């Protein structure tokens, strides 16, 4: 049993992180708790520290609105955190949709639905999310509203859990079925522009997964669990850090690696000076 | 037929690149069109009622970041965020007066919590000396509209529920005493909405006793007209002062004013086209 906890330690921590945040925000709306109030697009920590979704604010700017300082400061705080520390950790540690897509991914793995030679029902490039960012911003500009916020299943689900979801369950269900039946890691790994946005700004983050090729036995377990398996292409070939922006820092690869060839680490900032 | 013997030329990488670029742009165009059409349809609900301190709908939609802080701040659970299926612009705050009207809190807690300025205290404040003091009576969330045919007071039955409930009683809603011509010996107690004062809080709609409310709140720009500035209330000193700001030459062109008055009166007698 303790072995299970050890091999799922980050998964458990992530679920605690995701669910705690949700419970705190639901409590803020239902019972007036003051720890963190609002939702994922904007919230306030201890009624003091503003936290804004920088991508949402970018769309608001593209729509041509001017806003108060508070949101801008909040966006800066969040953006700086992900630029320097977290990279795309939002996706695996905060985002509620991750619960849904992980469930779909787990069932796919459990039922062995991924065949290497399969053509796939739908083929999607992992770059579609970057196009989605572009379309979001252009549409925001043309329509004068934050365009992705009108269709974002992320905010739909999150807002829904806190303020009442209506038919939002359908959006959540769609993503579940899409990930389960159509494309492996379809939403988070291919389409979601919010994840794409954090990929773009998180390329130079400090926290990265480090790989030691000498220890690697090439069992490929890490690649099986990774939601962005392209980023592990160097595993077993070359030591180094997984510095791709697409890494969500979920730590699944670290957990499943029995050889300790993958570990969380801090990027060496002064690497260049050393050589 | 010697062309057939030629091997197909390998596709140049430039050609491939160009084709992929065009294909991606095409897909983006398809997605963007569908997505844009959905947003455009979704954002248009001309009859939605917004919290106090909101600008005109178009600006509100630009600025609102859908965080729900105003909803959390509302002590009466009047405000709600539009969820999928509500057929309102998704995630934006609104209220339904028949169910829960705005209680017009004097400290207006829903407005200062807005992080973007989509709800702005300046729009619901009055100047006292050098201080800006919140004044909920300045809110213009909507305006009450009365249906005379279903209002019991117009029938001659005594009901002044809306009048008594109005937070701005005798200002936004007054009672006119008229003679009941049907009986010849009773009075009609007729409620009358004063648009200039009405905040659109919706308490009147909430308390209206008819099965479907006979007095209902609509967004102001859906209901109210606008007299152009050449019409001045000569009996009102304050209104007359507006004359000073009107330029010497001032014309408003309408469809009818394109032709001279003699023309449209004499030509076949058509008044409206």
Tab-separated table of N, CA and C in Angstrom, chain B residues 162-252:
chain	number	residue	atom	x	y	z
B	162	UNK	N	-46.869	47.612	-5.876
B	162	UNK	CA	-45.612	48.077	-6.462
B	162	UNK	C	-45.196	49.411	-5.843
B	163	UNK	N	-46.195	50.277	-5.669
B	163	UNK	CA	-45.923	51.606	-5.123
B	163	UNK	C	-45.340	51.505	-3.723
B	164	UNK	N	-45.955	50.628	-2.896
B	164	UNK	CA	-45.498	50.506	-1.513
B	164	UNK	C	-44.145	49.824	-1.412
B	165	UNK	N	-43.836	48.951	-2.377
B	165	UNK	CA	-42.563	48.228	-2.293
B	165	UNK	C	-41.404	49.034	-2.858
B	166	UNK	N	-41.699	49.997	-3.700
B	166	UNK	CA	-40.632	50.723	-4.417
B	166	UNK	C	-39.667	51.382	-3.425
B	167	UNK	N	-38.369	51.078	-3.533
B	167	UNK	CA	-37.386	51.688	-2.630
B	167	UNK	C	-37.311	53.202	-2.815
B	168	UNK	N	-37.753	53.691	-3.955
B	168	UNK	CA	-37.775	55.135	-4.187
B	168	UNK	C	-39.232	55.601	-4.293
B	169	UNK	N	-40.017	55.200	-3.301
B	169	UNK	CA	-41.439	55.504	-3.297
B	169	UNK	C	-41.671	57.015	-3.414
B	170	UNK	N	-42.626	57.374	-4.230
B	170	UNK	CA	-42.972	58.778	-4.497
B	170	UNK	C	-41.947	59.512	-5.355
B	171	UNK	N	-40.865	58.818	-5.719
B	171	UNK	CA	-39.934	59.421	-6.671
B	171	UNK	C	-39.977	58.627	-7.979
B	172	UNK	N	-39.598	57.360	-7.885
B	172	UNK	CA	-39.593	56.536	-9.092
B	172	UNK	C	-40.991	56.034	-9.428
B	173	UNK	N	-41.792	55.885	-8.415
B	173	UNK	CA	-43.151	55.371	-8.622
B	173	UNK	C	-44.117	56.213	-7.796
B	174	UNK	N	-45.095	56.792	-8.468
B	174	UNK	CA	-46.092	57.609	-7.750
B	174	UNK	C	-47.484	57.058	-8.030
B	175	UNK	N	-48.427	57.547	-7.267
B	175	UNK	CA	-49.819	57.149	-7.491
B	175	UNK	C	-50.604	58.376	-7.959
B	176	UNK	N	-51.262	58.252	-9.101
B	176	UNK	CA	-52.157	59.309	-9.568
B	176	UNK	C	-53.587	58.946	-9.164
B	177	UNK	N	-54.297	59.909	-8.610
B	177	UNK	CA	-55.695	59.670	-8.242
B	177	UNK	C	-56.575	60.180	-9.374
B	178	UNK	N	-57.288	59.282	-10.019
B	178	UNK	CA	-58.169	59.677	-11.120
B	178	UNK	C	-59.598	59.237	-10.805
B	179	UNK	N	-60.532	59.884	-11.454
B	179	UNK	CA	-61.929	59.543	-11.254
B	179	UNK	C	-62.259	58.264	-12.019
B	180	UNK	N	-62.928	57.345	-11.375
B	180	UNK	CA	-63.337	56.118	-12.037
B	180	UNK	C	-64.623	56.387	-12.813
B	181	UNK	N	-64.482	56.568	-14.142
B	181	UNK	CA	-65.632	56.963	-14.956
B	181	UNK	C	-66.672	55.848	-15.041
B	182	UNK	N	-66.251	54.596	-14.838
B	182	UNK	CA	-67.179	53.478	-14.964
B	182	UNK	C	-68.222	53.514	-13.847
B	183	UNK	N	-67.765	53.658	-12.601
B	183	UNK	CA	-68.719	53.678	-11.499
B	183	UNK	C	-69.211	55.087	-11.221
B	184	UNK	N	-68.414	56.067	-11.536
B	184	UNK	CA	-68.789	57.449	-11.318
B	184	UNK	C	-68.663	57.894	-9.878
B	185	UNK	N	-68.277	56.986	-8.989
B	185	UNK	CA	-68.176	57.434	-7.600
B	185	UNK	C	-66.900	56.951	-6.910
B	186	UNK	N	-66.047	56.173	-7.630
B	186	UNK	CA	-64.817	55.676	-7.011
B	186	UNK	C	-63.594	56.343	-7.636
B	187	UNK	N	-62.454	56.092	-6.997
B	187	UNK	CA	-61.196	56.618	-7.535
B	187	UNK	C	-60.380	55.489	-8.141
B	188	UNK	N	-59.612	55.840	-9.148
B	188	UNK	CA	-58.595	54.912	-9.661
B	188	UNK	C	-57.270	55.334	-9.045
B	189	UNK	N	-56.563	54.389	-8.419
B	189	UNK	CA	-55.248	54.702	-7.867
B	189	UNK	C	-54.184	54.159	-8.819
B	190	UNK	N	-53.742	55.022	-9.696
B	190	UNK	CA	-52.951	54.575	-10.837
B	190	UNK	C	-51.449	54.705	-10.555
B	191	UNK	N	-50.711	53.590	-10.561
B	191	UNK	CA	-49.259	53.699	-10.391
B	191	UNK	C	-48.606	54.273	-11.644
B	192	UNK	N	-47.612	55.110	-11.444
B	192	UNK	CA	-46.953	55.744	-12.584
B	192	UNK	C	-45.439	55.698	-12.386
B	193	UNK	N	-44.742	55.174	-13.383
B	193	UNK	CA	-43.286	55.061	-13.304
B	193	UNK	C	-42.652	56.334	-13.825
B	194	UNK	N	-41.662	56.837	-13.097
B	194	UNK	CA	-40.910	57.991	-13.582
B	194	UNK	C	-39.520	57.536	-14.017
B	195	UNK	N	-39.340	57.481	-15.329
B	195	UNK	CA	-38.134	56.894	-15.906
B	195	UNK	C	-36.864	57.558	-15.393
B	196	UNK	N	-36.914	58.882	-15.192
B	196	UNK	CA	-35.689	59.595	-14.789
B	196	UNK	C	-35.193	59.102	-13.438
B	197	UNK	N	-36.130	58.655	-12.583
B	197	UNK	CA	-35.752	58.266	-11.228
B	197	UNK	C	-35.574	56.758	-11.072
B	198	UNK	N	-36.243	55.991	-11.910
B	198	UNK	CA	-36.280	54.530	-11.738
B	198	UNK	C	-34.904	53.919	-11.932
B	199	UNK	N	-34.469	53.092	-10.945
B	199	UNK	CA	-33.159	52.445	-11.061
B	199	UNK	C	-33.237	51.104	-11.770
B	200	UNK	N	-34.440	50.559	-11.865
B	200	UNK	CA	-34.581	49.237	-12.470
B	200	UNK	C	-34.257	48.112	-11.514
B	201	UNK	N	-34.421	48.364	-10.220
B	201	UNK	CA	-34.090	47.330	-9.232
B	201	UNK	C	-35.026	46.134	-9.335
B	202	UNK	N	-36.259	46.393	-9.770
B	202	UNK	CA	-37.164	45.284	-10.033
B	202	UNK	C	-37.994	44.828	-8.852
B	203	UNK	N	-37.980	45.572	-7.739
B	203	UNK	CA	-38.801	45.179	-6.592
B	203	UNK	C	-40.277	45.223	-6.977
B	204	UNK	N	-40.679	46.195	-7.793
B	204	UNK	CA	-42.068	46.296	-8.229
B	204	UNK	C	-42.495	45.053	-9.011
B	205	UNK	N	-41.608	44.614	-9.923
B	205	UNK	CA	-41.915	43.407	-10.696
B	205	UNK	C	-42.007	42.204	-9.774
B	206	UNK	N	-41.130	42.192	-8.763
B	206	UNK	CA	-41.097	41.063	-7.839
B	206	UNK	C	-42.394	40.954	-7.044
B	207	UNK	N	-42.930	42.107	-6.596
B	207	UNK	CA	-44.099	42.050	-5.715
B	207	UNK	C	-45.421	42.092	-6.462
B	208	UNK	N	-45.400	42.374	-7.751
B	208	UNK	CA	-46.655	42.508	-8.499
B	208	UNK	C	-47.515	41.262	-8.336
B	209	UNK	N	-48.794	41.480	-8.024
B	209	UNK	CA	-49.641	40.354	-7.623
B	209	UNK	C	-50.260	39.620	-8.798
B	210	UNK	N	-50.186	40.170	-10.007
B	210	UNK	CA	-50.806	39.458	-11.128
B	210	UNK	C	-49.973	38.231	-11.492
B	211	UNK	N	-50.635	37.269	-12.113
B	211	UNK	CA	-50.001	35.982	-12.392
B	211	UNK	C	-48.665	36.156	-13.119
B	212	UNK	N	-48.696	36.987	-14.138
B	212	UNK	CA	-47.469	37.381	-14.803
B	212	UNK	C	-47.354	38.869	-14.494
B	213	UNK	N	-46.189	39.300	-14.050
B	213	UNK	CA	-46.066	40.664	-13.548
B	213	UNK	C	-46.561	41.678	-14.578
B	214	UNK	N	-47.364	42.648	-14.103
B	214	UNK	CA	-47.869	43.691	-15.001
B	214	UNK	C	-46.901	44.847	-15.108
B	215	UNK	N	-45.940	44.900	-14.175
B	215	UNK	CA	-44.890	45.901	-14.283
B	215	UNK	C	-43.575	45.140	-14.347
B	216	UNK	N	-42.811	45.406	-15.384
B	216	UNK	CA	-41.611	44.598	-15.617
B	216	UNK	C	-40.444	45.485	-15.986
B	217	UNK	N	-39.242	44.972	-15.697
B	217	UNK	CA	-38.022	45.742	-15.929
B	217	UNK	C	-37.415	45.383	-17.280
B	218	UNK	N	-37.061	46.405	-18.022
B	218	UNK	CA	-36.356	46.211	-19.281
B	218	UNK	C	-35.096	47.082	-19.286
B	219	UNK	N	-34.085	46.710	-20.060
B	219	UNK	CA	-32.926	47.592	-20.194
B	219	UNK	C	-33.377	48.947	-20.721
B	220	UNK	N	-32.796	50.001	-20.198
B	220	UNK	CA	-33.284	51.352	-20.514
B	220	UNK	C	-33.249	51.666	-22.010
B	221	UNK	N	-32.156	51.220	-22.673
B	221	UNK	CA	-32.060	51.594	-24.091
B	221	UNK	C	-33.056	50.840	-24.955
B	222	UNK	N	-33.706	49.803	-24.398
B	222	UNK	CA	-34.720	49.079	-25.160
B	222	UNK	C	-36.064	49.787	-25.098
B	223	UNK	N	-36.238	50.634	-24.078
B	223	UNK	CA	-37.562	51.181	-23.810
B	223	UNK	C	-37.617	52.684	-24.042
B	224	UNK	N	-36.574	53.388	-23.623
B	224	UNK	CA	-36.660	54.841	-23.589
B	224	UNK	C	-36.298	55.487	-24.909
B	225	UNK	N	-37.005	56.532	-25.234
B	225	UNK	CA	-36.704	57.309	-26.423
B	225	UNK	C	-35.714	58.402	-26.092
B	226	UNK	N	-35.488	59.277	-27.075
B	226	UNK	CA	-34.587	60.392	-26.809
B	226	UNK	C	-35.032	61.570	-27.665
B	227	UNK	N	-35.394	62.664	-27.013
B	227	UNK	CA	-35.787	63.854	-27.763
B	227	UNK	C	-34.523	64.581	-28.217
B	228	UNK	N	-34.518	65.010	-29.471
B	228	UNK	CA	-33.284	65.679	-29.883
B	228	UNK	C	-33.197	67.063	-29.243
B	229	UNK	N	-31.977	67.599	-29.144
B	229	UNK	CA	-31.729	68.739	-28.244
B	229	UNK	C	-32.448	70.021	-28.650
B	230	UNK	N	-33.096	70.054	-29.825
B	230	UNK	CA	-33.776	71.318	-30.165
B	230	UNK	C	-35.081	71.497	-29.389
B	231	UNK	N	-35.597	70.395	-28.827
B	231	UNK	CA	-36.814	70.517	-28.017
B	231	UNK	C	-36.439	70.872	-26.593
B	232	UNK	N	-36.926	72.013	-26.154
B	232	UNK	CA	-36.545	72.494	-24.829
B	232	UNK	C	-37.783	72.839	-24.029
B	233	UNK	N	-37.745	72.443	-22.766
B	233	UNK	CA	-38.875	72.783	-21.898
B	233	UNK	C	-38.728	74.239	-21.489
B	234	UNK	N	-39.434	75.116	-22.192
B	234	UNK	CA	-39.272	76.545	-21.968
B	234	UNK	C	-39.684	76.985	-20.573
B	235	UNK	N	-40.524	76.159	-19.917
B	235	UNK	CA	-41.003	76.528	-18.580
B	235	UNK	C	-40.039	76.096	-17.473
B	236	UNK	N	-38.978	75.398	-17.896
B	236	UNK	CA	-38.033	74.875	-16.903
B	236	UNK	C	-36.724	75.636	-17.050
B	237	UNK	N	-36.371	76.415	-16.031
B	237	UNK	CA	-35.163	77.249	-16.097
B	237	UNK	C	-33.915	76.417	-16.401
B	238	UNK	N	-33.852	75.224	-15.754
B	238	UNK	CA	-32.645	74.412	-15.896
B	238	UNK	C	-32.540	73.856	-17.312
B	239	UNK	N	-33.675	73.457	-17.826
B	239	UNK	CA	-33.681	72.894	-19.171
B	239	UNK	C	-33.381	73.978	-20.202
B	240	UNK	N	-33.838	75.184	-19.899
B	240	UNK	CA	-33.632	76.271	-20.857
B	240	UNK	C	-32.155	76.625	-20.995
B	241	UNK	N	-31.429	76.371	-19.934
B	241	UNK	CA	-29.994	76.661	-19.977
B	241	UNK	C	-29.270	75.837	-21.041
B	242	UNK	N	-29.871	74.725	-21.429
B	242	UNK	CA	-29.256	73.889	-22.469
B	242	UNK	C	-29.092	74.666	-23.768
B	243	UNK	N	-29.936	75.680	-23.952
B	243	UNK	CA	-29.869	76.499	-25.163
B	243	UNK	C	-28.468	77.056	-25.386
B	244	UNK	N	-27.801	77.382	-24.271
B	244	UNK	CA	-26.479	78.001	-24.371
B	244	UNK	C	-25.460	77.087	-25.035
B	245	UNK	N	-25.696	75.786	-24.890
B	245	UNK	CA	-24.698	74.843	-25.416
B	245	UNK	C	-24.993	74.383	-26.840
B	246	UNK	N	-26.116	74.792	-27.364
B	246	UNK	CA	-26.471	74.309	-28.699
B	246	UNK	C	-25.893	75.242	-29.759
B	247	UNK	N	-25.203	74.676	-30.752
B	247	UNK	CA	-24.618	75.515	-31.788
B	247	UNK	C	-25.698	76.254	-32.586
B	248	UNK	N	-25.324	77.401	-33.216
B	248	UNK	CA	-26.280	78.231	-33.962
B	248	UNK	C	-27.029	77.442	-35.016
B	249	UNK	N	-26.234	76.775	-35.843
B	249	UNK	CA	-26.870	75.998	-36.909
B	249	UNK	C	-26.966	74.564	-36.455
B	250	UNK	N	-28.155	74.056	-36.442
B	250	UNK	CA	-28.356	72.731	-35.892
B	250	UNK	C	-29.456	72.039	-36.663
B	251	UNK	N	-29.093	71.000	-37.374
B	251	UNK	CA	-30.120	70.274	-38.125
B	251	UNK	C	-30.002	68.783	-37.860
B	252	UNK	N	-31.118	68.126	-37.866
B	252	UNK	CA	-31.125	66.673	-37.776
B	252	UNK	C	-31.771	66.164	-39.044
